[in-house]
Coordinates of N, CA and C in Angstrom, one line a residue:
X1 N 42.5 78.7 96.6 CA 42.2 80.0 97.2 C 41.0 79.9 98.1
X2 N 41.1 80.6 99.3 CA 39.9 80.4 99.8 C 39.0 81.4 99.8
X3 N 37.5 81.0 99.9 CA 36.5 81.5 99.2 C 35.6 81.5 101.3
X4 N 35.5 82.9 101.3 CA 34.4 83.2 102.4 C 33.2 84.0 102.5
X5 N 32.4 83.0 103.2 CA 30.9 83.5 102.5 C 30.6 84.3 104.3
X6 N 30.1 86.1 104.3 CA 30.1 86.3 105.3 C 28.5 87.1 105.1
X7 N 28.1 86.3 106.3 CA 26.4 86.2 106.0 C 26.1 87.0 107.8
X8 N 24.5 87.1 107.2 CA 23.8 87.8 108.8 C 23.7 86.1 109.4
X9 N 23.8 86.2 110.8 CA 23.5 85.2 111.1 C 22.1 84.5 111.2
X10 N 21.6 85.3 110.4 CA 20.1 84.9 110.4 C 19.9 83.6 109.5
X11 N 20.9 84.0 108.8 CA 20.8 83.2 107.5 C 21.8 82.0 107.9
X12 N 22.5 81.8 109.1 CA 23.4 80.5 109.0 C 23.2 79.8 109.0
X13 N 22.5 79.1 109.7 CA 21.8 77.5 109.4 C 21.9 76.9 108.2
X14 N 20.9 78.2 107.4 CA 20.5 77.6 105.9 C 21.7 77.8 105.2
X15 N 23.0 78.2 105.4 CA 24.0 78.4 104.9 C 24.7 77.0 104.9
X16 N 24.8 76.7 105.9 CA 25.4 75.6 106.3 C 25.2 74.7 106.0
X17 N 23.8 74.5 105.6 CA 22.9 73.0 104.7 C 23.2 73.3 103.7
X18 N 23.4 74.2 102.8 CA 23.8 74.8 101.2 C 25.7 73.8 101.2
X19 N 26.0 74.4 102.2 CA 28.1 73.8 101.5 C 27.5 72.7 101.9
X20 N 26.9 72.1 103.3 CA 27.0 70.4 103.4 C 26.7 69.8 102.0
X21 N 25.0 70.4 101.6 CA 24.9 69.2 100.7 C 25.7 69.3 99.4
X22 N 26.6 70.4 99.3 CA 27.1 71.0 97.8 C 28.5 70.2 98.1
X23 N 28.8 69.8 99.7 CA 30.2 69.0 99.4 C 30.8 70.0 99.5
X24 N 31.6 71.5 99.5 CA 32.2 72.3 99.5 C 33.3 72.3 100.7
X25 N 34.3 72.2 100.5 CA 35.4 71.6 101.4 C 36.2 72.9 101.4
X26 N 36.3 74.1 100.4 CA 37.0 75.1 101.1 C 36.5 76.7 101.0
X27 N 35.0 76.4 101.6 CA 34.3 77.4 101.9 C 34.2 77.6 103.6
X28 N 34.3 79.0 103.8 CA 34.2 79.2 105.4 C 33.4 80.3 105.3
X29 N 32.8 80.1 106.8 CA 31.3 80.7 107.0 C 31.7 82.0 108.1
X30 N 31.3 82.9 108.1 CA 31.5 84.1 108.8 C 30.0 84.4 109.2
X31 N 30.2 84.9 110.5 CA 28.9 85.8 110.6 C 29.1 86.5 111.4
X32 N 27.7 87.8 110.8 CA 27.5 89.0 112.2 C 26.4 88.7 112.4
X33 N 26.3 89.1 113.8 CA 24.9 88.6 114.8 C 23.5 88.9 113.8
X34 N 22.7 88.1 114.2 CA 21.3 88.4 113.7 C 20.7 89.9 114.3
X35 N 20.8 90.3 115.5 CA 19.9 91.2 115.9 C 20.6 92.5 115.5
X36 N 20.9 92.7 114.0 CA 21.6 93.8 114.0 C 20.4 94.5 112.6
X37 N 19.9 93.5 112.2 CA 18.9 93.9 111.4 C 17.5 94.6 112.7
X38 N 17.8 94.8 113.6 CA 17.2 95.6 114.6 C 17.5 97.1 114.5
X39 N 18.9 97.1 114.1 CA 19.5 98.5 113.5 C 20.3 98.4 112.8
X40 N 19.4 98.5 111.2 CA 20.2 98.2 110.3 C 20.9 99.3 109.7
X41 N 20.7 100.6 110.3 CA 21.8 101.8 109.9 C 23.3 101.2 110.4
X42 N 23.2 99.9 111.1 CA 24.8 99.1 112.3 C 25.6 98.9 110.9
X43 N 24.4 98.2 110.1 CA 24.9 96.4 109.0 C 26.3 97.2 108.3
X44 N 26.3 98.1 107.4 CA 27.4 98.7 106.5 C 28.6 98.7 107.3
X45 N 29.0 99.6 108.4 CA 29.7 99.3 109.1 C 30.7 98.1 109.3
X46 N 29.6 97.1 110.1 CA 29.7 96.0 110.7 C 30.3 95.3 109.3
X47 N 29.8 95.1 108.3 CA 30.7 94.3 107.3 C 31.8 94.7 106.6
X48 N 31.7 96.2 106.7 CA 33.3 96.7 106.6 C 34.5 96.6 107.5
X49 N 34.0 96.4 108.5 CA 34.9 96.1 109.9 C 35.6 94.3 109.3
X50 N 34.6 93.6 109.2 CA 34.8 92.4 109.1 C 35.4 91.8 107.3
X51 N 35.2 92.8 106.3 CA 35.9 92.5 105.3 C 37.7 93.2 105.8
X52 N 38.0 94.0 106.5 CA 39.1 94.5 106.5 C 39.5 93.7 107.2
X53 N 39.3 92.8 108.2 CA 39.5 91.7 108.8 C 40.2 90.3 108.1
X54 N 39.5 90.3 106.9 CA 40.0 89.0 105.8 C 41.4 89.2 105.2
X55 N 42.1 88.4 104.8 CA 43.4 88.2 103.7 C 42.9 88.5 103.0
X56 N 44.1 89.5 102.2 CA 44.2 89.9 100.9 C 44.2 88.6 100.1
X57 N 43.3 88.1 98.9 CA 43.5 87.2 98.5 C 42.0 86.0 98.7
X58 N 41.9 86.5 99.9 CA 40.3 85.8 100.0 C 39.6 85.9 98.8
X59 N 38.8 85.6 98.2 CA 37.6 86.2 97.4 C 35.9 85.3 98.6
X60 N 35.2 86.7 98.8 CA 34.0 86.9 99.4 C 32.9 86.7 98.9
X61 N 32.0 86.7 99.6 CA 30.7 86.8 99.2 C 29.6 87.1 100.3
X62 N 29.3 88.4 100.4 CA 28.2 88.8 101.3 C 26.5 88.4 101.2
X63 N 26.2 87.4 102.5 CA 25.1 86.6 102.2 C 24.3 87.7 103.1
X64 N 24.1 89.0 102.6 CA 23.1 89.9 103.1 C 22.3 90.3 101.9
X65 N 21.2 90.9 102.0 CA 20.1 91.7 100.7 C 20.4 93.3 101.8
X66 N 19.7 93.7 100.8 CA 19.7 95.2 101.7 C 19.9 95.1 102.8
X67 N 18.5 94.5 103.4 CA 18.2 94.4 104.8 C 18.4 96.1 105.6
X68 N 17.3 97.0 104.3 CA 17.3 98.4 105.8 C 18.2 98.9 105.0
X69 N 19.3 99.2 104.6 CA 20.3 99.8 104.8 C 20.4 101.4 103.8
X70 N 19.5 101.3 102.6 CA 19.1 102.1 101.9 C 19.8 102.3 101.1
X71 N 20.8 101.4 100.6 CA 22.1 101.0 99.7 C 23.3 101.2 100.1
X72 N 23.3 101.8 101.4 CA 24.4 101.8 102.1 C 25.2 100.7 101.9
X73 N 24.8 99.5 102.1 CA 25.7 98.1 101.9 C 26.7 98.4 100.7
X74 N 25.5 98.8 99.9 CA 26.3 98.6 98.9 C 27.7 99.3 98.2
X75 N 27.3 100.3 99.1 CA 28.1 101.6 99.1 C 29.8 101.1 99.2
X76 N 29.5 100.2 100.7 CA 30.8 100.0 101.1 C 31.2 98.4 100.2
X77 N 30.3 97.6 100.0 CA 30.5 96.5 98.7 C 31.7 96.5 97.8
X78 N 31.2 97.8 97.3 CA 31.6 98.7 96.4 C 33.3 98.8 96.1
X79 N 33.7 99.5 97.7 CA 34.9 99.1 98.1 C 35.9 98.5 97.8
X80 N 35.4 96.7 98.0 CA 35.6 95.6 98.4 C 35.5 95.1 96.7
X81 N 34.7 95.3 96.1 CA 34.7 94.6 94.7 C 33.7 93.3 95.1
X82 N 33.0 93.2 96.1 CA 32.6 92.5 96.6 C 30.6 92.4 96.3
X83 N 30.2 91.1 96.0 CA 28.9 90.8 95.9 C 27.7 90.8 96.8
X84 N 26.6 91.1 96.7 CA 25.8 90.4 97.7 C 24.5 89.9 97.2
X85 N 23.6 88.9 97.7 CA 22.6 88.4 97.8 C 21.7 89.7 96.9
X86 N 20.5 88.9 96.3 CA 20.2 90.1 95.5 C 18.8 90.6 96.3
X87 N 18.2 91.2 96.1 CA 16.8 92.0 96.5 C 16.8 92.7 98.1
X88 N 15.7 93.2 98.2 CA 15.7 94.0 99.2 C 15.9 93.6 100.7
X89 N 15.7 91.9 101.4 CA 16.1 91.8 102.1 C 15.4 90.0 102.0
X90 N 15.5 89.4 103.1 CA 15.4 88.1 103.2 C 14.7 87.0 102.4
X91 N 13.2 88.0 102.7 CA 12.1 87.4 102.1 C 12.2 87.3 100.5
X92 N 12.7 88.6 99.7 CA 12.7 88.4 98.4 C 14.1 87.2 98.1
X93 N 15.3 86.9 98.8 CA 16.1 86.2 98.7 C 15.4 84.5 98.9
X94 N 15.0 84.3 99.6 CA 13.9 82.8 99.9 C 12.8 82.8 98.6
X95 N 12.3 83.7 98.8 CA 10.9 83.8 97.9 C 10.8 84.0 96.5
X96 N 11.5 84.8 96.2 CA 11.8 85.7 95.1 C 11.5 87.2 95.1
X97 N 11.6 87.8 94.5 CA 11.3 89.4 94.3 C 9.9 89.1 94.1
X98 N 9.2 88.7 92.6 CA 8.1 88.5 92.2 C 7.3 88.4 92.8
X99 N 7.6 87.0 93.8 CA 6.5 86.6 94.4 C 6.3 87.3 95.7
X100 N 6.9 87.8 96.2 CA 7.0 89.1 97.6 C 6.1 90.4 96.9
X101 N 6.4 91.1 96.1 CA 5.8 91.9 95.4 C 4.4 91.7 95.1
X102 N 4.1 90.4 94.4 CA 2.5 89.9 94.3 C 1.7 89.6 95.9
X103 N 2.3 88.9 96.9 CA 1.6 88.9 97.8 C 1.6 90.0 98.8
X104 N 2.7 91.4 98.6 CA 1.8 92.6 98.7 C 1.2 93.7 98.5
X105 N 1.3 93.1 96.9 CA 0.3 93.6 95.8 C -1.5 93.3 96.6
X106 N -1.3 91.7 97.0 CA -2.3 91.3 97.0 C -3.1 91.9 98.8
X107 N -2.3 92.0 100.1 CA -2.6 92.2 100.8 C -1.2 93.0 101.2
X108 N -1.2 94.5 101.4 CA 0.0 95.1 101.4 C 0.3 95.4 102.8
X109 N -0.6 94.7 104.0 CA -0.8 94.5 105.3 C 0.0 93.1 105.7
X110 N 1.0 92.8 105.0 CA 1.5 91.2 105.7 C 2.9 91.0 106.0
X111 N 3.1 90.5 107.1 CA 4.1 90.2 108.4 C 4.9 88.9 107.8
X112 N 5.8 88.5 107.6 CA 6.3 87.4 106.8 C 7.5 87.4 107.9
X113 N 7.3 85.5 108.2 CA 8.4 85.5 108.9 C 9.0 84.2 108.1
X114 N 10.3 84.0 108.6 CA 11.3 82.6 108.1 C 11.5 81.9 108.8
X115 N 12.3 80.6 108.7 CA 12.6 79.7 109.7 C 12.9 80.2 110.7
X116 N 14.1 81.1 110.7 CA 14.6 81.5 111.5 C 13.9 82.4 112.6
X117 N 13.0 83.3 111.9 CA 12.2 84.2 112.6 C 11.2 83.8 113.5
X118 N 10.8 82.3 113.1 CA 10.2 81.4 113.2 C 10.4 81.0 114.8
X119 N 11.6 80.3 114.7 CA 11.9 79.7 115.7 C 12.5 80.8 116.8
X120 N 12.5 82.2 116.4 CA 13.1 82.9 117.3 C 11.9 84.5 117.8
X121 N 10.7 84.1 116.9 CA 9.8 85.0 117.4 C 10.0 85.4 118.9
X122 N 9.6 84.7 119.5 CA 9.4 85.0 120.8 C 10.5 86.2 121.6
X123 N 11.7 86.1 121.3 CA 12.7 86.8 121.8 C 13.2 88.2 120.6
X124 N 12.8 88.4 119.4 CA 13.0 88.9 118.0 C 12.1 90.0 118.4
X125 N 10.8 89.5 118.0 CA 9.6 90.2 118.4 C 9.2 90.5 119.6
X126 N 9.0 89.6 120.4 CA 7.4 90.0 121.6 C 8.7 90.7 122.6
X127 N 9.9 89.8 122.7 CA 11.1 90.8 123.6 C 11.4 92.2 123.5
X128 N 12.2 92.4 122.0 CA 12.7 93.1 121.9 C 12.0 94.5 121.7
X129 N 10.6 94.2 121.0 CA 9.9 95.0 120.8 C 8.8 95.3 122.0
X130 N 9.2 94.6 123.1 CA 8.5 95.2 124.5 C 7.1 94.7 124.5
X131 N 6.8 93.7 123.5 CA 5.3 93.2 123.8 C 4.6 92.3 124.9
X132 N 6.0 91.7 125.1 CA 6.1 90.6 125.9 C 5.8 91.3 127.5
X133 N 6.6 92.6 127.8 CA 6.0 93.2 129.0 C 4.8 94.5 128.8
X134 N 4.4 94.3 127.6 CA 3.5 95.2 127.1 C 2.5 94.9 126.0
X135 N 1.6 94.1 126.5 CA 0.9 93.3 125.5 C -0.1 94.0 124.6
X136 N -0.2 95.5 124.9 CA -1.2 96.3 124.3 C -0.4 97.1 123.2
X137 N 1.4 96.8 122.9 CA 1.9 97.2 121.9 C 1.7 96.8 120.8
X138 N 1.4 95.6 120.5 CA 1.0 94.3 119.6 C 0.2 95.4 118.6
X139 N -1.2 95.5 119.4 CA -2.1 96.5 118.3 C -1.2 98.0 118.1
X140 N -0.2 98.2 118.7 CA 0.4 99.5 117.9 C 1.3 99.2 117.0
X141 N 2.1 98.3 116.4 CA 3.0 97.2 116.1 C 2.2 97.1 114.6
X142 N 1.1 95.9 115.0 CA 0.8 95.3 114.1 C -0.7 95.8 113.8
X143 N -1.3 96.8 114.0 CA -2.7 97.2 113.8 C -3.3 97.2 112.5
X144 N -2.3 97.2 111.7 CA -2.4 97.8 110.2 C -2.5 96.5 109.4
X145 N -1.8 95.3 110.1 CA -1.5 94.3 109.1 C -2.6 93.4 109.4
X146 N -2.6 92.9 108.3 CA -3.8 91.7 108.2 C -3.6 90.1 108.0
X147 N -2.0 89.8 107.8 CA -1.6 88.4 107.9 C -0.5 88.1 107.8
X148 N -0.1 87.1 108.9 CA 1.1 86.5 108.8 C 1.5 85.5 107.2
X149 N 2.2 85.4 106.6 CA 2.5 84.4 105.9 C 4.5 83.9 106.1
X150 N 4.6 82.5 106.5 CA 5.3 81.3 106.9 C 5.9 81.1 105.4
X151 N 7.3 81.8 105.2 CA 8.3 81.4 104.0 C 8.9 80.3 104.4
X152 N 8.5 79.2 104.4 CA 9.2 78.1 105.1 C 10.6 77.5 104.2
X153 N 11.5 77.1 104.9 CA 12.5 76.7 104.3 C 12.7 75.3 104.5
X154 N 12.5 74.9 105.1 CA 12.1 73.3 105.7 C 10.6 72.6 106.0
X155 N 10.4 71.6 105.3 CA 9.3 71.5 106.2 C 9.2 70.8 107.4
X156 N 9.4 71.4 108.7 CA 8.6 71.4 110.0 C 7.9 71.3 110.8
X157 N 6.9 70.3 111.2 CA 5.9 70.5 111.8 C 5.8 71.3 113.0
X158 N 7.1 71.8 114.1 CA 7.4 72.2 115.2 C 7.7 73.8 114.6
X159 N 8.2 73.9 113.6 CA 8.6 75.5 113.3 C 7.3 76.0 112.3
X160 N 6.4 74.8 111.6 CA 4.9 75.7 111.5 C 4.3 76.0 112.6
X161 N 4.5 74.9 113.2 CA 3.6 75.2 115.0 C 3.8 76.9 115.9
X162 N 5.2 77.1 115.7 CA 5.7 78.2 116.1 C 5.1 79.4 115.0
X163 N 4.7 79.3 113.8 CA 4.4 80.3 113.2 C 3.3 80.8 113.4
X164 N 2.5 79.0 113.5 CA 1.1 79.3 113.8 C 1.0 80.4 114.5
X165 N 1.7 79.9 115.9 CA 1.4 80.6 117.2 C 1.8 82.3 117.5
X166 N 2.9 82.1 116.7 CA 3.3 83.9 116.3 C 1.9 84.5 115.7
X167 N 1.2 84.0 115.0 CA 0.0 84.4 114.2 C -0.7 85.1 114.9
X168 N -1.4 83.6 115.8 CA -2.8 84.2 116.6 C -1.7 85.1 117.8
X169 N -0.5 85.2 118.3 CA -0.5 86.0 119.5 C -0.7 87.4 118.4
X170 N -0.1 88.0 117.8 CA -0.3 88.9 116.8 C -1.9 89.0 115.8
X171 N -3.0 88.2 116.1 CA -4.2 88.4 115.5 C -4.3 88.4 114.4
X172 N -3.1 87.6 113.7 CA -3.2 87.9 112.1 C -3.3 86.4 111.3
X173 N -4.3 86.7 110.1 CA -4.4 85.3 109.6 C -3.5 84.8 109.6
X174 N -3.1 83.6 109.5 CA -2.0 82.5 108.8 C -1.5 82.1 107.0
X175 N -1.0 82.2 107.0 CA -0.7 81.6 106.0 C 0.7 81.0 105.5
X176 N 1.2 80.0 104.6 CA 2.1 79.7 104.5 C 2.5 79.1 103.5
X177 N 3.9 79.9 103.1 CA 4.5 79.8 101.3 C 5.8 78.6 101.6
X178 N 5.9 77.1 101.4 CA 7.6 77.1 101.2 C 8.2 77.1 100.0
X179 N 9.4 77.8 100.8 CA 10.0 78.3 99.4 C 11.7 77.6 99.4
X180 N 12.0 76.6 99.9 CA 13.0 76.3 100.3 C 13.8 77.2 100.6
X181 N 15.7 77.0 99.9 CA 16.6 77.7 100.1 C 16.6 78.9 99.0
X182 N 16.2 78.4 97.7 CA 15.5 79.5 96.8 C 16.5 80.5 96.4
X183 N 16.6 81.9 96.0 CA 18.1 82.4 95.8 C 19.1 82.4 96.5
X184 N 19.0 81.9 98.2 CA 20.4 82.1 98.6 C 21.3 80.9 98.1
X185 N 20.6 79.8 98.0 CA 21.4 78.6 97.3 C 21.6 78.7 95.9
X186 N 20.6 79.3 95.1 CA 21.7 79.7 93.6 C 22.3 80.5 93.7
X187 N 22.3 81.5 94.1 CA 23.7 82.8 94.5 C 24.7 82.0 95.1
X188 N 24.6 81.3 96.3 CA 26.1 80.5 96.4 C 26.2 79.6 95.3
X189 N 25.8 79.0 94.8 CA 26.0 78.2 93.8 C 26.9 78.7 92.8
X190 N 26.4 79.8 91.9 CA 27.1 80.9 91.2 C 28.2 81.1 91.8
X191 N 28.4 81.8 93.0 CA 30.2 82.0 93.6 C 30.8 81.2 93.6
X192 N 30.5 79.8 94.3 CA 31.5 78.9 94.7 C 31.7 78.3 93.5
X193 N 31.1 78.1 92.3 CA 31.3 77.3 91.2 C 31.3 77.8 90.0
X194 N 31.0 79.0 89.9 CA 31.7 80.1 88.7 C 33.2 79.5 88.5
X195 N 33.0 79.4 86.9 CA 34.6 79.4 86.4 C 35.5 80.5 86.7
X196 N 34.8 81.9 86.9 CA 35.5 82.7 86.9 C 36.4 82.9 88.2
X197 N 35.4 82.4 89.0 CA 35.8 82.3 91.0 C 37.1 81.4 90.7
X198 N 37.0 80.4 90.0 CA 38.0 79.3 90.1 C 39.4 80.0 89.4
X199 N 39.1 81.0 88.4 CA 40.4 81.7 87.3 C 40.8 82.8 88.4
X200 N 40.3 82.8 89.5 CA 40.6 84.9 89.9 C 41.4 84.6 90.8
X201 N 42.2 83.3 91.2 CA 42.8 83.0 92.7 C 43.9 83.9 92.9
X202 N 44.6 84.1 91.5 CA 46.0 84.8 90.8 C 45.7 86.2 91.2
X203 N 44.9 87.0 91.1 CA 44.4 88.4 91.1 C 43.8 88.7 92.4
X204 N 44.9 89.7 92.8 CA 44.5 90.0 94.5 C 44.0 91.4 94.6
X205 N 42.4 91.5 94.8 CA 41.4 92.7 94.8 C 42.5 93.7 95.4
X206 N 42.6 95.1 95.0 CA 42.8 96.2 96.1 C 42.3 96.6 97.2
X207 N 42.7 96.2 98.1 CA 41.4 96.3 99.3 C 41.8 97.3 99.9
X208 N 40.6 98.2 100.3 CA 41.2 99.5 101.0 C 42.1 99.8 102.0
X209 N 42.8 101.0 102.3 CA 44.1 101.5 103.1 C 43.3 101.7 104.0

């Protein structure tokens, strides 16, 4: 049976190093655009569009956390009989809940970016959010916060360089956690190699009219 993992594209890269090194030969990768966590009232929608899209018979796995949506995801999940990524959005998925929670326990002022955010600052942020032709937005933006901290998933010398630099254009300390692939690679782990994933191929979800 085939098993499809339909993730933000924020998260594909690190998706794709998860089946490489797991060896996973009949897993397929779906995605919706990254810049939709720009309007995440889009995301529910957008992955209900895209689960009505699959064969009956598929069994899924949604590689989103909240991300914004205010349980709406889950709403439509729900649906679908369908799972997702656990905590509120990226950073607790890489990091953990805990350790997200403690570092803004400890400074509730901090900007946390990922590889991905990393390598796509420039166009994510200073673009989209107008800084880039508006350099005095930055302090309306970010006035409040007091530090960047770098969830690294790789280590990088060219994608710390980039976080660095996201830092000082934004005036905010540095700092940096790696956390590898962290729960998104045990959550796939769990789907694709659950006994029970392997027993359900026989049983075809009701998927909505």
């Amino acid at each position: 049976m085939a098993m499809v993992i339909l993730a933000c594209g924020a998260l594909a890269r690190e998706i794709k190093a998860v089946v490489a090194a797991n060896g996973w030969q009949d897993v397929r990768l779906e995605c919706l655009p990254a810049h939709l966590h720009n309007e995440p009232h889009r995301i529910p929608e957008a992955v209900r569009e895209k689960l009505l899209q699959l064969e009956v018979g598929e069994q899924v796995f949604v590689a989103y956390a909240d991300c914004g949506t205010g349980g709406r995801l889950d709403g439509v999940l729900a649906e679908f009989g369908a799972e997702r990524l656990p905590g509120a959005h990226c950073y607790d998925v890489f990091a953990g809940e805990a350790v997200i929670a403690a570092l803004a326990e400890q400074a509730p002022g901090t900007f946390y970016l990922t590889d991905f955010l990393a390598r796509h600052f420039d166009r994510l942020v200073l673009h989209e959010l107008g800084i880039e032709r508006h350099p005095e937005l930055a302090q309306l933006y970010f006035g409040q916060y007091q530090r960047l901290v770098y969830l690294s998933q790789r280590d990088d010398a060219e994608l710390q360089r980039l976080a660095e630099r996201a830092a000082q254009r934004l005036g905010l300390a540095f700092e940096k956690r790696h956390t590898g692939y962290g729960g998104l690679e045990t959550s796939l782990v769990r789907f694709v190699e659950s006994p029970v994933a392997a027993l359900s191929g026989s049983e075809e979800p009701e998927w909505p009219q």
